[in-house]
Tab-separated table of C-alpha atoms (C1' of nucleotides) in Angstrom:
chain	number	residue	atom	x	y	z
A	1	UNK	CA	5.187	-9.962	-30.719
A	2	UNK	CA	8.733	-10.594	-29.175
A	3	UNK	CA	8.785	-7.905	-26.264
A	4	UNK	CA	6.924	-7.335	-23.564
A	5	UNK	CA	5.804	-3.772	-22.193
A	6	UNK	CA	8.049	-2.426	-20.300
A	7	UNK	CA	8.130	1.474	-18.924
A	8	UNK	CA	11.426	3.631	-20.781
A	9	UNK	CA	14.082	4.053	-17.903
A	10	UNK	CA	13.585	7.728	-17.512
A	11	UNK	CA	9.905	7.338	-16.458
A	12	UNK	CA	9.935	4.711	-13.689
A	13	UNK	CA	10.777	6.920	-9.875
A	14	UNK	CA	12.689	6.048	-7.378
A	15	UNK	CA	9.581	5.071	-5.496
A	16	UNK	CA	9.120	2.050	-7.519
A	17	UNK	CA	12.457	0.570	-7.818
A	18	UNK	CA	12.875	0.956	-3.891
A	19	UNK	CA	9.488	-0.761	-3.634
A	20	UNK	CA	10.631	-3.495	-5.604
A	21	UNK	CA	14.022	-4.231	-3.957
A	22	UNK	CA	12.614	-4.265	-0.807
A	23	UNK	CA	11.736	-7.707	-1.402
A	24	UNK	CA	13.513	-9.918	-0.301
A	25	UNK	CA	12.597	-12.837	-3.048
A	26	UNK	CA	13.320	-9.911	-6.114
A	27	UNK	CA	15.847	-9.106	-4.153
A	28	UNK	CA	17.829	-12.282	-4.649
A	29	UNK	CA	16.392	-12.478	-8.271
A	30	UNK	CA	18.004	-9.399	-9.897
A	31	UNK	CA	20.582	-10.310	-7.839
A	32	UNK	CA	20.483	-13.912	-9.516
A	33	UNK	CA	20.480	-11.793	-12.925
A	34	UNK	CA	23.339	-9.665	-11.938
A	35	UNK	CA	25.291	-12.532	-11.610
A	36	UNK	CA	24.189	-14.116	-14.336
A	37	UNK	CA	24.219	-11.001	-16.781
A	38	UNK	CA	22.391	-12.692	-19.785
A	39	UNK	CA	19.349	-13.557	-20.923
A	40	UNK	CA	17.870	-16.088	-18.486
A	41	UNK	CA	14.479	-17.776	-18.106
A	42	UNK	CA	12.685	-16.718	-14.703
A	43	UNK	CA	12.145	-20.028	-13.889
A	44	UNK	CA	16.000	-21.876	-13.774
A	45	UNK	CA	17.004	-18.523	-12.487
A	46	UNK	CA	14.458	-20.126	-9.467
A	47	UNK	CA	16.592	-23.182	-9.148
A	48	UNK	CA	19.916	-21.195	-9.145
A	49	UNK	CA	19.184	-19.241	-5.914
A	50	UNK	CA	17.483	-22.214	-4.539
A	51	UNK	CA	14.559	-19.686	-4.164
A	52	UNK	CA	11.673	-22.247	-3.396
A	53	UNK	CA	7.945	-19.994	-5.021
A	54	UNK	CA	4.981	-21.252	-6.879
A	55	UNK	CA	5.012	-19.981	-10.775
A	56	UNK	CA	1.588	-18.029	-10.521
A	57	UNK	CA	4.105	-16.195	-7.818
A	58	UNK	CA	7.784	-16.018	-9.812
A	59	UNK	CA	5.612	-14.822	-12.298
A	60	UNK	CA	4.443	-12.214	-10.352
A	61	UNK	CA	7.689	-10.720	-9.282
A	62	UNK	CA	8.862	-10.575	-12.254
A	63	UNK	CA	5.480	-8.265	-13.346
A	64	UNK	CA	6.993	-6.299	-10.817
A	65	UNK	CA	10.884	-5.925	-11.561
A	66	UNK	CA	9.658	-5.654	-15.242
A	67	UNK	CA	7.187	-2.660	-13.762
A	68	UNK	CA	9.648	-1.265	-11.826
A	69	UNK	CA	11.818	-1.075	-15.158
A	70	UNK	CA	14.510	-3.046	-13.269
A	71	UNK	CA	14.522	-6.017	-16.268
A	72	UNK	CA	13.382	-7.030	-19.796
A	73	UNK	CA	11.601	-9.420	-20.673
A	74	UNK	CA	11.805	-11.416	-23.833
A	75	UNK	CA	9.055	-13.880	-25.487
A	76	UNK	CA	11.343	-16.636	-27.164
A	77	UNK	CA	9.575	-19.558	-28.744
A	78	UNK	CA	7.662	-21.515	-25.979
A	79	UNK	CA	9.584	-19.694	-22.810
A	80	UNK	CA	10.117	-16.566	-21.505
A	81	UNK	CA	14.033	-14.517	-20.884
A	82	UNK	CA	14.590	-12.777	-18.473
A	83	UNK	CA	17.946	-9.784	-17.959
A	84	UNK	CA	18.300	-6.601	-15.906
A	85	UNK	CA	18.340	-3.450	-17.966
A	86	UNK	CA	21.691	-3.210	-16.832
A	87	UNK	CA	22.958	-0.478	-18.766
A	88	UNK	CA	20.317	1.848	-18.530
A	89	UNK	CA	19.682	1.319	-14.667
A	90	UNK	CA	23.455	2.318	-13.754
A	91	UNK	CA	22.980	5.550	-16.151
A	92	UNK	CA	19.538	6.590	-14.200
A	93	UNK	CA	20.639	5.080	-10.919
A	94	UNK	CA	24.115	5.113	-10.670
A	95	UNK	CA	25.843	3.024	-8.304
A	96	UNK	CA	22.304	1.301	-7.721
A	97	UNK	CA	23.277	-2.278	-8.811
A	98	UNK	CA	26.734	-2.151	-7.677
A	99	UNK	CA	24.743	-1.480	-4.232
A	100	UNK	CA	22.713	-4.701	-3.788
A	101	UNK	CA	25.709	-6.558	-4.794
A	102	UNK	CA	27.071	-5.686	-1.051
A	103	UNK	CA	26.026	-8.638	1.014
A	104	UNK	CA	26.746	-7.023	4.175
A	105	UNK	CA	28.227	-7.885	7.657
A	106	UNK	CA	26.891	-11.124	7.296
A	107	UNK	CA	29.116	-13.022	5.478
A	108	UNK	CA	30.218	-16.031	7.947
B	1	UNK	CA	22.901	10.086	27.727
B	2	UNK	CA	23.285	12.407	25.031
B	3	UNK	CA	23.222	9.727	21.962
B	4	UNK	CA	20.440	6.948	21.110
B	5	UNK	CA	22.205	3.399	20.406
B	6	UNK	CA	22.687	3.786	16.791
B	7	UNK	CA	24.440	1.125	14.392
B	8	UNK	CA	27.593	1.083	12.617
B	9	UNK	CA	27.686	2.151	9.542
B	10	UNK	CA	29.003	-0.642	8.351
B	11	UNK	CA	27.226	-3.095	10.057
B	12	UNK	CA	24.170	-2.112	7.829
B	13	UNK	CA	22.672	-4.211	5.568
B	14	UNK	CA	21.225	-2.982	2.521
B	15	UNK	CA	17.904	-5.344	2.627
B	16	UNK	CA	17.546	-2.976	5.880
B	17	UNK	CA	18.165	-0.186	4.218
B	18	UNK	CA	16.077	-0.606	1.311
B	19	UNK	CA	13.319	-1.618	3.383
B	20	UNK	CA	13.594	1.621	5.578
B	21	UNK	CA	13.424	3.905	2.612
B	22	UNK	CA	10.175	1.673	-0.237
B	23	UNK	CA	8.004	3.540	2.719
B	24	UNK	CA	6.174	6.577	1.375
B	25	UNK	CA	6.432	8.367	4.948
B	26	UNK	CA	9.943	7.683	5.562
B	27	UNK	CA	10.877	8.431	2.196
B	28	UNK	CA	9.259	11.849	2.568
B	29	UNK	CA	10.971	12.132	5.926
B	30	UNK	CA	14.624	11.611	5.138
B	31	UNK	CA	14.122	13.623	1.790
B	32	UNK	CA	12.993	16.441	4.033
B	33	UNK	CA	16.104	15.836	6.211
B	34	UNK	CA	18.335	15.705	3.431
B	35	UNK	CA	17.371	19.411	1.983
B	36	UNK	CA	17.118	20.584	6.078
B	37	UNK	CA	20.492	19.696	6.014
B	38	UNK	CA	20.522	20.336	10.169
B	39	UNK	CA	19.480	19.325	12.552
B	40	UNK	CA	15.931	18.862	12.807
B	41	UNK	CA	13.175	18.514	15.467
B	42	UNK	CA	10.786	14.998	14.302
B	43	UNK	CA	7.691	17.151	15.122
B	44	UNK	CA	9.337	19.717	12.576
B	45	UNK	CA	9.895	17.854	10.115
B	46	UNK	CA	6.308	16.403	9.999
B	47	UNK	CA	5.045	20.735	10.032
B	48	UNK	CA	7.390	20.746	7.097
B	49	UNK	CA	6.422	17.867	4.956
B	50	UNK	CA	2.641	17.976	5.400
B	51	UNK	CA	3.010	14.224	6.853
B	52	UNK	CA	0.370	13.643	9.086
B	53	UNK	CA	0.587	11.054	11.268
B	54	UNK	CA	0.303	10.355	14.730
B	55	UNK	CA	3.919	11.169	16.834
B	56	UNK	CA	3.454	7.350	17.951
B	57	UNK	CA	3.551	6.362	14.261
B	58	UNK	CA	6.306	9.007	13.803
B	59	UNK	CA	8.181	7.360	16.561
B	60	UNK	CA	8.475	4.109	14.752
B	61	UNK	CA	9.432	4.975	11.677
B	62	UNK	CA	12.250	7.083	13.339
B	63	UNK	CA	13.338	4.216	14.987
B	64	UNK	CA	13.269	2.071	11.556
B	65	UNK	CA	15.119	4.533	9.628
B	66	UNK	CA	17.660	5.201	12.982
B	67	UNK	CA	18.097	1.086	13.051
B	68	UNK	CA	18.705	1.071	8.914
B	69	UNK	CA	21.820	3.378	9.791
B	70	UNK	CA	20.258	6.301	7.797
B	71	UNK	CA	19.446	8.867	10.729
B	72	UNK	CA	20.901	9.868	14.433
B	73	UNK	CA	19.418	10.808	17.403
B	74	UNK	CA	20.596	12.999	19.546
B	75	UNK	CA	18.880	14.039	22.978
B	76	UNK	CA	19.013	17.997	23.822
B	77	UNK	CA	17.541	18.354	27.018
B	78	UNK	CA	13.391	17.730	26.351
B	79	UNK	CA	12.857	16.748	23.074
B	80	UNK	CA	15.578	14.843	20.501
B	81	UNK	CA	16.944	15.776	16.987
B	82	UNK	CA	17.519	13.814	14.626
B	83	UNK	CA	19.783	14.313	10.857
B	84	UNK	CA	20.952	12.463	8.249
B	85	UNK	CA	24.483	10.751	8.598
B	86	UNK	CA	25.195	11.988	5.352
B	87	UNK	CA	28.542	11.550	5.095
B	88	UNK	CA	28.589	7.739	6.281
B	89	UNK	CA	25.250	6.939	4.273
B	90	UNK	CA	27.369	8.367	1.091
B	91	UNK	CA	30.701	6.873	1.964
B	92	UNK	CA	29.020	2.943	2.290
B	93	UNK	CA	25.898	3.523	-0.629
B	94	UNK	CA	27.563	5.865	-2.843
B	95	UNK	CA	25.434	7.773	-5.216
B	96	UNK	CA	22.329	6.733	-2.803
B	97	UNK	CA	20.968	9.894	-1.088
B	98	UNK	CA	21.597	11.532	-4.474
B	99	UNK	CA	19.587	8.990	-6.117
B	100	UNK	CA	16.591	10.016	-3.851
B	101	UNK	CA	16.808	13.182	-4.387
B	102	UNK	CA	15.685	12.302	-8.231
B	103	UNK	CA	11.737	12.998	-8.068
B	104	UNK	CA	11.011	10.836	-10.694
B	105	UNK	CA	8.848	11.783	-14.618
B	106	UNK	CA	5.678	13.603	-11.905
B	107	UNK	CA	7.007	16.817	-11.639
B	108	UNK	CA	4.934	19.764	-13.906
C	1	DC	C1'	-5.827	-30.903	-35.047
C	2	DG	C1'	-4.943	-32.123	-30.186
C	3	DA	C1'	-1.781	-32.453	-25.876
C	4	DA	C1'	2.505	-30.754	-23.302
C	5	DC	C1'	4.583	-27.048	-21.791
C	6	DG	C1'	5.336	-22.283	-20.023
C	7	DG	C1'	3.908	-19.008	-17.998
C	8	DT	C1'	0.104	-15.138	-16.903
C	9	DA	C1'	-4.652	-13.764	-14.861
C	10	DC	C1'	-7.731	-14.115	-11.032
C	11	DG	C1'	-9.700	-14.912	-7.254
C	12	DA	C1'	-8.521	-16.081	-1.951
C	13	DC	C1'	-5.980	-16.635	1.845
C	14	DA	C1'	-3.199	-14.773	5.379
C	15	DT	C1'	0.297	-12.200	7.561
C	16	DG	C1'	3.621	-7.936	7.982
C	17	DG	C1'	3.686	-3.533	8.901
C	18	DA	C1'	1.660	0.732	8.709
C	19	DT	C1'	-1.245	3.122	12.111
C	20	DC	C1'	-4.066	4.532	16.897
C	21	DG	C1'	-4.447	5.976	21.037
C	22	DA	C1'	-4.231	5.587	25.720
C	23	DA	C1'	-0.630	4.588	29.472
C	24	DC	C1'	3.954	5.156	30.299
C	25	DA	C1'	9.090	7.695	31.135
C	26	DT	C1'	11.855	11.384	31.130
C	27	DT	C1'	13.491	16.584	31.439
C	28	DG	C1'	12.515	21.743	32.669
C	29	DG	C1'	10.344	25.626	34.561
C	30	DG	C1'	7.092	27.507	37.991
D	1	DC	C1'	7.243	18.929	43.523
D	2	DC	C1'	4.366	18.747	40.860
D	3	DC	C1'	3.050	19.882	36.140
D	4	DA	C1'	3.812	20.587	30.688
D	5	DA	C1'	6.076	19.165	26.862
D	6	DT	C1'	8.297	15.513	24.317
D	7	DG	C1'	8.607	11.263	22.599
D	8	DT	C1'	8.677	6.024	23.726
D	9	DT	C1'	6.585	1.647	24.450
D	10	DC	C1'	2.438	-1.144	24.212
D	11	DG	C1'	-1.626	-3.857	22.047
D	12	DA	C1'	-4.987	-3.699	19.234
D	13	DT	C1'	-6.800	-2.718	13.954
D	14	DC	C1'	-7.278	-2.470	9.235
D	15	DC	C1'	-4.836	-2.701	5.327
D	16	DA	C1'	-1.022	-3.980	1.285
D	17	DT	C1'	1.116	-7.412	-0.517
D	18	DG	C1'	3.007	-11.752	-0.810
D	19	DT	C1'	1.784	-16.616	-1.403
D	20	DC	C1'	-0.684	-20.304	-3.307
D	21	DG	C1'	-4.521	-22.866	-6.861
D	22	DT	C1'	-6.750	-23.347	-10.390
D	23	DA	C1'	-8.269	-22.123	-14.812
D	24	DC	C1'	-7.134	-19.661	-19.312
D	25	DC	C1'	-3.479	-18.520	-23.630
D	26	DG	C1'	0.115	-18.858	-26.850
D	27	DT	C1'	3.654	-21.672	-28.617
D	28	DT	C1'	5.283	-25.779	-30.602
D	29	DC	C1'	5.650	-30.203	-32.028
D	30	DG	C1'	3.667	-35.175	-32.588
DNA sequence: CGAACGGTACGACATGGATCGAACATTGGG
DNA sequence: CCCAATGTTCGATCCATGTCGTACCGTTCG
C-alpha cells in the first residue's frame, strides 16, 4: 500500500474541519503545508515551523488533519509524506484556505 | 449605553474565529442566527435550537462569539438582543458563513 | 538476519474550557 | 420603592484532548 486511508472530501463534516483547525499546532502545520505546496515529510514541517513537540504528538495531529480531509499521507519507503488536499478542500470549502493565510492584525 | 463592546472586524484573528466555531453549541447558535436573519433574543435561540444549557453557560458562549467578532449584542430594555455581524464577517472572511450552512453528509 | 530509522498505537497525565449554581447587576412595572 | 425578569460574574467541578514516553511495526540496508 502506498496511500494511507483518508475520507472522501464530500464525506467530511465542517465540524471536523473547524475542530481540526482550532488547534494552534495544527493551524501552523496547515499553513506551512500551504506555503510548501508539495509533498513534505511531517517531521520536516516541524523543523521549518519551529514547533517543538514529540513525534507521537505529531503523529496524532497528522491523523486528526487527515481524518478532517485536509491532508493526504503517502508512504514513501521508510518515511511518510504529507500534502494539503488543496483543490478538493477549495472545492468543498471555497475560501477556507485563503482565510487561513490571513494572519490577522498581529504582525509587528 | 445601548451597545455592548465588540471588536472591530479587522482586529479579529482567524484563530479566535476557528476556536469559537469549533464548539458544537456555538456552531448551532451561529447557524440559528444565520437562519433567523434578524435580531433574536438569546434565550429564544435556545428554545428554537433545542439546546439545553444553563443561562450562565449561554452567556459565556455569547461572550466568546462576540469577542470573536461574529455577533453583536444590543441592549433593549430588560433583555439583550444578539445578531450575526453578517456583512462584516462576509467581508473579512468571504465564504465562511456559507460554509457553516453546509450540514455535511449527514442529512438522510 | 538483525540493527537502525521513521512513524504509529496505546496508556497515563495535565490542563484548558464547558458546564453549573449561586450571588449580583440592571431595567421595568406594580 | 420594592419586586420580578433577564443576563452577567464568579467559583467550583468535570471532561475532552493535547502531550509525553514507551512499546511496537514496517522498511531499508549493512
